[in-house]
Short mmCIF file of C-alpha atoms in Angstrom, two decimals:
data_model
loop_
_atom_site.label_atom_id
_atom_site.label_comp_id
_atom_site.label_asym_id
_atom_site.label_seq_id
_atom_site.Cartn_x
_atom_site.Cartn_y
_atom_site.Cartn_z
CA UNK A 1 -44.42 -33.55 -10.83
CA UNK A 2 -42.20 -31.55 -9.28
CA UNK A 3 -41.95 -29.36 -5.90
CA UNK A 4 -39.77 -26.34 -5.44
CA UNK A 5 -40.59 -23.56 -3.01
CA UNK A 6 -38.41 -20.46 -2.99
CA UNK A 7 -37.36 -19.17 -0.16
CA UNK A 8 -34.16 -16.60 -0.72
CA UNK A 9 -34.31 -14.48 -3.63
CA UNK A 10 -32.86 -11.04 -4.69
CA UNK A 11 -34.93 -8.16 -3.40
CA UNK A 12 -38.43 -8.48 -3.88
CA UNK A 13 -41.67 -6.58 -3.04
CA UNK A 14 -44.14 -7.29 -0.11
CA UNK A 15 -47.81 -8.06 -0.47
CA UNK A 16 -49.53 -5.40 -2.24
CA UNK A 17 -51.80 -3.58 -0.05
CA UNK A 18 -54.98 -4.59 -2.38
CA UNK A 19 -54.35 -7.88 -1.63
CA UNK A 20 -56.93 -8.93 1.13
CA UNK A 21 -57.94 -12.02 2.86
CA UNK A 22 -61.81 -12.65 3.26
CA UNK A 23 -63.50 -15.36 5.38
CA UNK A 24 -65.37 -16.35 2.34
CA UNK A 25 -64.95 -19.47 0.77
CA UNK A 26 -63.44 -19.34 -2.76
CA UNK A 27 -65.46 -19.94 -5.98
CA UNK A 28 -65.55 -23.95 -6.62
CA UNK A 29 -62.39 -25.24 -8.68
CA UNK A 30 -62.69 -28.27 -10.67
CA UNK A 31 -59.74 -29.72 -11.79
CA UNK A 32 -58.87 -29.87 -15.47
CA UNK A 33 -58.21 -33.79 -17.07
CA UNK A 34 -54.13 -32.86 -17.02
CA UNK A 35 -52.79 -33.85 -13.52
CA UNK A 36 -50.79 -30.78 -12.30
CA UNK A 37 -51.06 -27.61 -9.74
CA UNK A 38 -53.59 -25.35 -10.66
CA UNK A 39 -53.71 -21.38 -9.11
CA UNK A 40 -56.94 -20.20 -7.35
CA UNK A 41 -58.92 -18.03 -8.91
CA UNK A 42 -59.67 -15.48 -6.33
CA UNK A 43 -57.00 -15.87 -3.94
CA UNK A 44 -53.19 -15.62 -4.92
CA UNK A 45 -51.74 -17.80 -2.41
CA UNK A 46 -54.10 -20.75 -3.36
CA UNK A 47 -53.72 -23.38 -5.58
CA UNK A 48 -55.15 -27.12 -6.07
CA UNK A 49 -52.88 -29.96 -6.51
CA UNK A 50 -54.94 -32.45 -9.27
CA UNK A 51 -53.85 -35.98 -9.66
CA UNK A 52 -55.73 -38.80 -10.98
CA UNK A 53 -59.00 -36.66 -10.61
CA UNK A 54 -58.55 -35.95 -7.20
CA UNK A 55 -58.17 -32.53 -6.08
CA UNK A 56 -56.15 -31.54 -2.83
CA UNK A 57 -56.47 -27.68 -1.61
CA UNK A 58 -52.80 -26.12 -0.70
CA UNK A 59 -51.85 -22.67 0.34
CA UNK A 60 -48.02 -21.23 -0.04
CA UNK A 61 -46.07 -20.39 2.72
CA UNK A 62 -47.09 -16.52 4.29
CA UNK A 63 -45.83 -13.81 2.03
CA UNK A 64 -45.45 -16.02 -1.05
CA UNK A 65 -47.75 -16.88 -3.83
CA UNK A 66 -48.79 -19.18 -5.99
CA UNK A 67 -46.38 -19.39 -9.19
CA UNK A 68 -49.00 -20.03 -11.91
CA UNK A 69 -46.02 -19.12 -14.67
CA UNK A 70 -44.46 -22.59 -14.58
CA UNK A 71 -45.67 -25.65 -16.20
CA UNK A 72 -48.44 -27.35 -14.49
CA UNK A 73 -46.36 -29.99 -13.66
CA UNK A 74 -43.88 -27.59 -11.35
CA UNK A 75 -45.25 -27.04 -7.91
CA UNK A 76 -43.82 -23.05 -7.04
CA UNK A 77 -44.16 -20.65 -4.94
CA UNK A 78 -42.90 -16.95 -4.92
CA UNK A 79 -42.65 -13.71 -4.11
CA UNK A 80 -45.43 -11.35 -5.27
CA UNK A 81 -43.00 -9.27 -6.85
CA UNK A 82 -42.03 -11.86 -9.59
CA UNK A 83 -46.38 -13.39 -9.99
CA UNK A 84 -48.64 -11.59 -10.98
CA UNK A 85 -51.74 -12.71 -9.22
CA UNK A 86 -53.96 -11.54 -12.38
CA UNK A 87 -57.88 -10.70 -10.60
CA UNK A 88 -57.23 -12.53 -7.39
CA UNK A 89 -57.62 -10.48 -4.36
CA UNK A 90 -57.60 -12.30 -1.61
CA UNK A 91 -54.79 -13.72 0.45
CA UNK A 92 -54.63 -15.66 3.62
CA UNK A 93 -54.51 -14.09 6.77
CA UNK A 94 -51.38 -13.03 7.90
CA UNK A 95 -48.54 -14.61 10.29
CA UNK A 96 -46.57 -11.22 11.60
CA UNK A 97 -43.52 -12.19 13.96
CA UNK A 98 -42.91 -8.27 15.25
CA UNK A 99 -42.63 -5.27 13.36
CA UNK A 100 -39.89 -6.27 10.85
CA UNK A 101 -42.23 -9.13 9.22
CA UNK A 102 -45.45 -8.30 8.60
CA UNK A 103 -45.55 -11.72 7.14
CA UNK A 104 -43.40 -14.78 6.97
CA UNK A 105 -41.65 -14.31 3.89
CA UNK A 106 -40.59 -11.03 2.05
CA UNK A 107 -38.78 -8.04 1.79
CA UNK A 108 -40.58 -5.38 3.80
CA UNK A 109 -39.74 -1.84 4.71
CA UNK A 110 -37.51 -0.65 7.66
CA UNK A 111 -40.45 0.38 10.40
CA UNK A 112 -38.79 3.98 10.65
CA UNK A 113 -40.15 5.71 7.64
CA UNK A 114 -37.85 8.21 7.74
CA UNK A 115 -34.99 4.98 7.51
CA UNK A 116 -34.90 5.01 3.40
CA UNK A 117 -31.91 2.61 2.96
CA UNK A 118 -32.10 -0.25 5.15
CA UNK A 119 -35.20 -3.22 4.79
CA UNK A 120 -35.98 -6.34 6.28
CA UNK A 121 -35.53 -9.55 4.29
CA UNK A 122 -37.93 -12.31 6.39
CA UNK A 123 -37.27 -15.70 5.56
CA UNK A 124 -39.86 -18.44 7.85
CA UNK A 125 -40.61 -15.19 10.33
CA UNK A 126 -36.85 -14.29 10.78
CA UNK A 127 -35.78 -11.08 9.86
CA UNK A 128 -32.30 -9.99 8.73
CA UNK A 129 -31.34 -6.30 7.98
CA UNK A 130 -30.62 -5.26 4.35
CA UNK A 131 -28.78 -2.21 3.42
CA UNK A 132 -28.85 -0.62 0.20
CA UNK A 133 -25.98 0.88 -1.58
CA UNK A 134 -25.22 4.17 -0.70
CA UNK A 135 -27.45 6.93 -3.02
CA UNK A 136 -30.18 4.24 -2.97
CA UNK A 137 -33.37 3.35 -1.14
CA UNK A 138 -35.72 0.70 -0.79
CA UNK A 139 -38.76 0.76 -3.06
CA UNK A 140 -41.36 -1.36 -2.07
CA UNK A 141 -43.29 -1.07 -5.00
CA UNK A 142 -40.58 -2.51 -7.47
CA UNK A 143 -38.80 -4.53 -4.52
CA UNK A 144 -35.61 -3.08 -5.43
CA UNK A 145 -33.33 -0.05 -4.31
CA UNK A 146 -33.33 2.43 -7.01
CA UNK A 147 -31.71 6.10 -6.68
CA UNK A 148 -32.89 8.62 -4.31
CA UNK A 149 -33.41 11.29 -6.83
CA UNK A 150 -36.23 8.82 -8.61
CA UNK A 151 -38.41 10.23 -6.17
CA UNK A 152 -39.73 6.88 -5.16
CA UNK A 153 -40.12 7.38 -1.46
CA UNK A 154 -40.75 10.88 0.84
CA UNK A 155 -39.71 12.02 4.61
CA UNK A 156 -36.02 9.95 4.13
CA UNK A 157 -33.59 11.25 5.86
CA UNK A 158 -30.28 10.34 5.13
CA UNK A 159 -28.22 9.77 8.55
CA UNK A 160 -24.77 11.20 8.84
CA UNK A 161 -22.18 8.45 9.85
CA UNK A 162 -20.78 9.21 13.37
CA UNK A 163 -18.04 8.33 15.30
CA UNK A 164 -17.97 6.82 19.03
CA UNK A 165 -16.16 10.69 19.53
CA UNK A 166 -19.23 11.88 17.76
CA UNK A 167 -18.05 13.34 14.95
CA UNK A 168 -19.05 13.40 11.43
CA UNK A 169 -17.92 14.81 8.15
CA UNK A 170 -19.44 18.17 7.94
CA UNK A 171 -20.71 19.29 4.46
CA UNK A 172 -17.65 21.44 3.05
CA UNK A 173 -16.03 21.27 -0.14
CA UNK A 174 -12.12 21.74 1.37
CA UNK A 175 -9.53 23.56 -1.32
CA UNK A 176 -5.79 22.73 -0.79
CA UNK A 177 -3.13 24.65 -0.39
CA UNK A 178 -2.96 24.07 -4.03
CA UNK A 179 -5.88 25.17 -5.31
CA UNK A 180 -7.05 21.45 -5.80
CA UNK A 181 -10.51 20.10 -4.11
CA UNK A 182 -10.28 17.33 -1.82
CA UNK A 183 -11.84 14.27 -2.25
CA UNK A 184 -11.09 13.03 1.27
CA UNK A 185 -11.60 16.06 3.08
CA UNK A 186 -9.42 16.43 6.42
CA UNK A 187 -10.48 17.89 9.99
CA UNK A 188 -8.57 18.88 12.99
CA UNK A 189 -9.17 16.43 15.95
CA UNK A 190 -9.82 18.49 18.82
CA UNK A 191 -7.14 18.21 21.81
CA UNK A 192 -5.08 16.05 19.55
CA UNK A 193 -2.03 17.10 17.51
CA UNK A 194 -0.89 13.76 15.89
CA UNK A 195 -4.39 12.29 15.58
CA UNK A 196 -6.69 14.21 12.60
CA UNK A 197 -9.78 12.79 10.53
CA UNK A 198 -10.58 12.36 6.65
CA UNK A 199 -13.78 11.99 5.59
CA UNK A 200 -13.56 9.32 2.92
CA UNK A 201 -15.56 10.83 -0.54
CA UNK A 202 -16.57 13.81 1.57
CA UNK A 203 -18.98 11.47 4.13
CA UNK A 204 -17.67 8.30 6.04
CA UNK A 205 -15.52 9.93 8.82
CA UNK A 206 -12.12 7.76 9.70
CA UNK A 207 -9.52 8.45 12.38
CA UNK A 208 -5.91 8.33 11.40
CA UNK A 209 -2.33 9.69 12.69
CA UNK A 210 0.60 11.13 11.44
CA UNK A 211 3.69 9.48 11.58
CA UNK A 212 5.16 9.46 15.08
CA UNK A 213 7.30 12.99 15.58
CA UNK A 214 5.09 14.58 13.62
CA UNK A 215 1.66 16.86 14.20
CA UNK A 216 -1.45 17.89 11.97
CA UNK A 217 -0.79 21.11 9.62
CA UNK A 218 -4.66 22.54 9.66
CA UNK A 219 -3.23 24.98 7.05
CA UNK A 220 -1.50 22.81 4.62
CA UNK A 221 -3.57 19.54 6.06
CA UNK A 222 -0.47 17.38 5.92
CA UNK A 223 1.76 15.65 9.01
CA UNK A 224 4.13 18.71 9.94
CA UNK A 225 7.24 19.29 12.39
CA UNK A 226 5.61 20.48 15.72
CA UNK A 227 7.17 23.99 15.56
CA UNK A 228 5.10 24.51 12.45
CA UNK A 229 1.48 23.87 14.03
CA UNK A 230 0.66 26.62 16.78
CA UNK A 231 0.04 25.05 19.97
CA UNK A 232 1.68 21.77 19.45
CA UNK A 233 5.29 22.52 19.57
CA UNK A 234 5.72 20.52 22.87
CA UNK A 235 3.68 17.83 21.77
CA UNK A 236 6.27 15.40 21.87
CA UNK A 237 9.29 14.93 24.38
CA UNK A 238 12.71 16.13 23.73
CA UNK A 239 13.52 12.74 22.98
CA UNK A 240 11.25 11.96 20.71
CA UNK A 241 11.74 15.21 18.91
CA UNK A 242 14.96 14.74 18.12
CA UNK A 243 14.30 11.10 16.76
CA UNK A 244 11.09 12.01 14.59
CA UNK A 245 11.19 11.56 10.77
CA UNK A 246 11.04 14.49 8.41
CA UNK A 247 7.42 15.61 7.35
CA UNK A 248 6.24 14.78 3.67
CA UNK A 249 8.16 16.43 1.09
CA UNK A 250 11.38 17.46 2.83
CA UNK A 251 14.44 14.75 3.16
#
């Protein structure tokens, strides 16, 4: 027989809240005349390994279960996600490390309830951060991150991306000069002429510059000659100014 206990797989769901652990003992098992592992009828992380008529109790690792899919002859555990424990209810107590692992093993829910998009993948008690792709959240029902708008969770809220200036993208839809909507909308950086911000598909904010010699145009929202932008026409020194490359457009 074989032995093969998961431990890293793709997202996966925690243990169902009906599953319980009880102090009583489960129902008798008897093991069958095929050697093999055998799942527990009442309780999901259970099972009996049988060989040569001789029966040897086993539980799986916390957060896992018993993978009574597989051949008899493959000793698994998994994720209760991918088993499903058919009328067992029971489970054995549970191992919590801190807030981020309820259990051992499993993918379990970010303990800010309002924090849709991030969840905790422990592996042995250790947990590492997850992020979902961005639109998604974490489902724990289906142990995957499906869309927001599938209405899977309530009270997320979705928090803006912020810079160590503390700005963010604000929600505008910006129209060029030429009538055209920006993608990558762009912001005046206060106190700054050279230095502006685009907010990268309307929402990550970035810092860039122009091209040294040259200022933000808030009007047109391209690099510009100082004399152009009101209030930075000394920006630069007379030496620099007389060095400085011509703005987009213009040779």
């Amino acid at each position: 027989m074989t032995s093969k206990f998961i431990t890293s797989l793709s997202p996966s769901l925690k243990v169902t809240p009906s599953l319980r652990f009880t102090g009583t003992a489960a129902a008798q098992f008897q093991c069958p005349a095929d050697d093999g592992y055998y799942g527990d009828h009442t309780q999901c992380d259970k099972y009996y390994d049988c060989y040569r008529g001789t029966m040897t109790e086993k539980l799986c690792p916390d957060g896992l279960v018993f993978d009574h899919s597989q051949s008899p002859k493959v000793e698994q555990c998994n994720y209760p996600f991918v088993v499903e424990c058919g009328e067992g209810t029971v489970l054995q107590p549970a191992q919590p490390t801190g807030v981020e692992c309820p259990r051992l093993n499993g993918y379990f829910e970010h303990e800010d309830p309002s924090n849709c998009g991030h969840y905790y993948e422990c592996t042995g008690g250790i947990p590492v951060l997850r992020t979902c792709a961005d639109g998604l959240v974490f489902d724990e029902f289906t142990g995957t991150c499906l869309w927001e708008h599938s209405g899977v969770r309530s009270g997320c809220v979705k928090k803006a991306e912020v810079l160590p200036d503390g700005f963010s993208c604000p929600n505008i839809t910006q129209i060029h000069t030429n009538g055209q909507v920006l993608d990558h909308s762009r912001h005046v950086k206060g106190g700054d002429c050279r230095y502006f911000y685009v907010c990268v598909d309307g929402k990550h904010p970035r810092e860039v510059g122009c091209e040294r010699g040259l200022v933000f145009n808030d009007v047109t929202l391209l690099c510009d000659v100082p004399e152009n932008v009101s209030g930075c026409e000394n920006y630069y020194p007379d030496d620099i100014n007389n060095l400085r490359p011509n703005p987009p457009g213009k040779n």
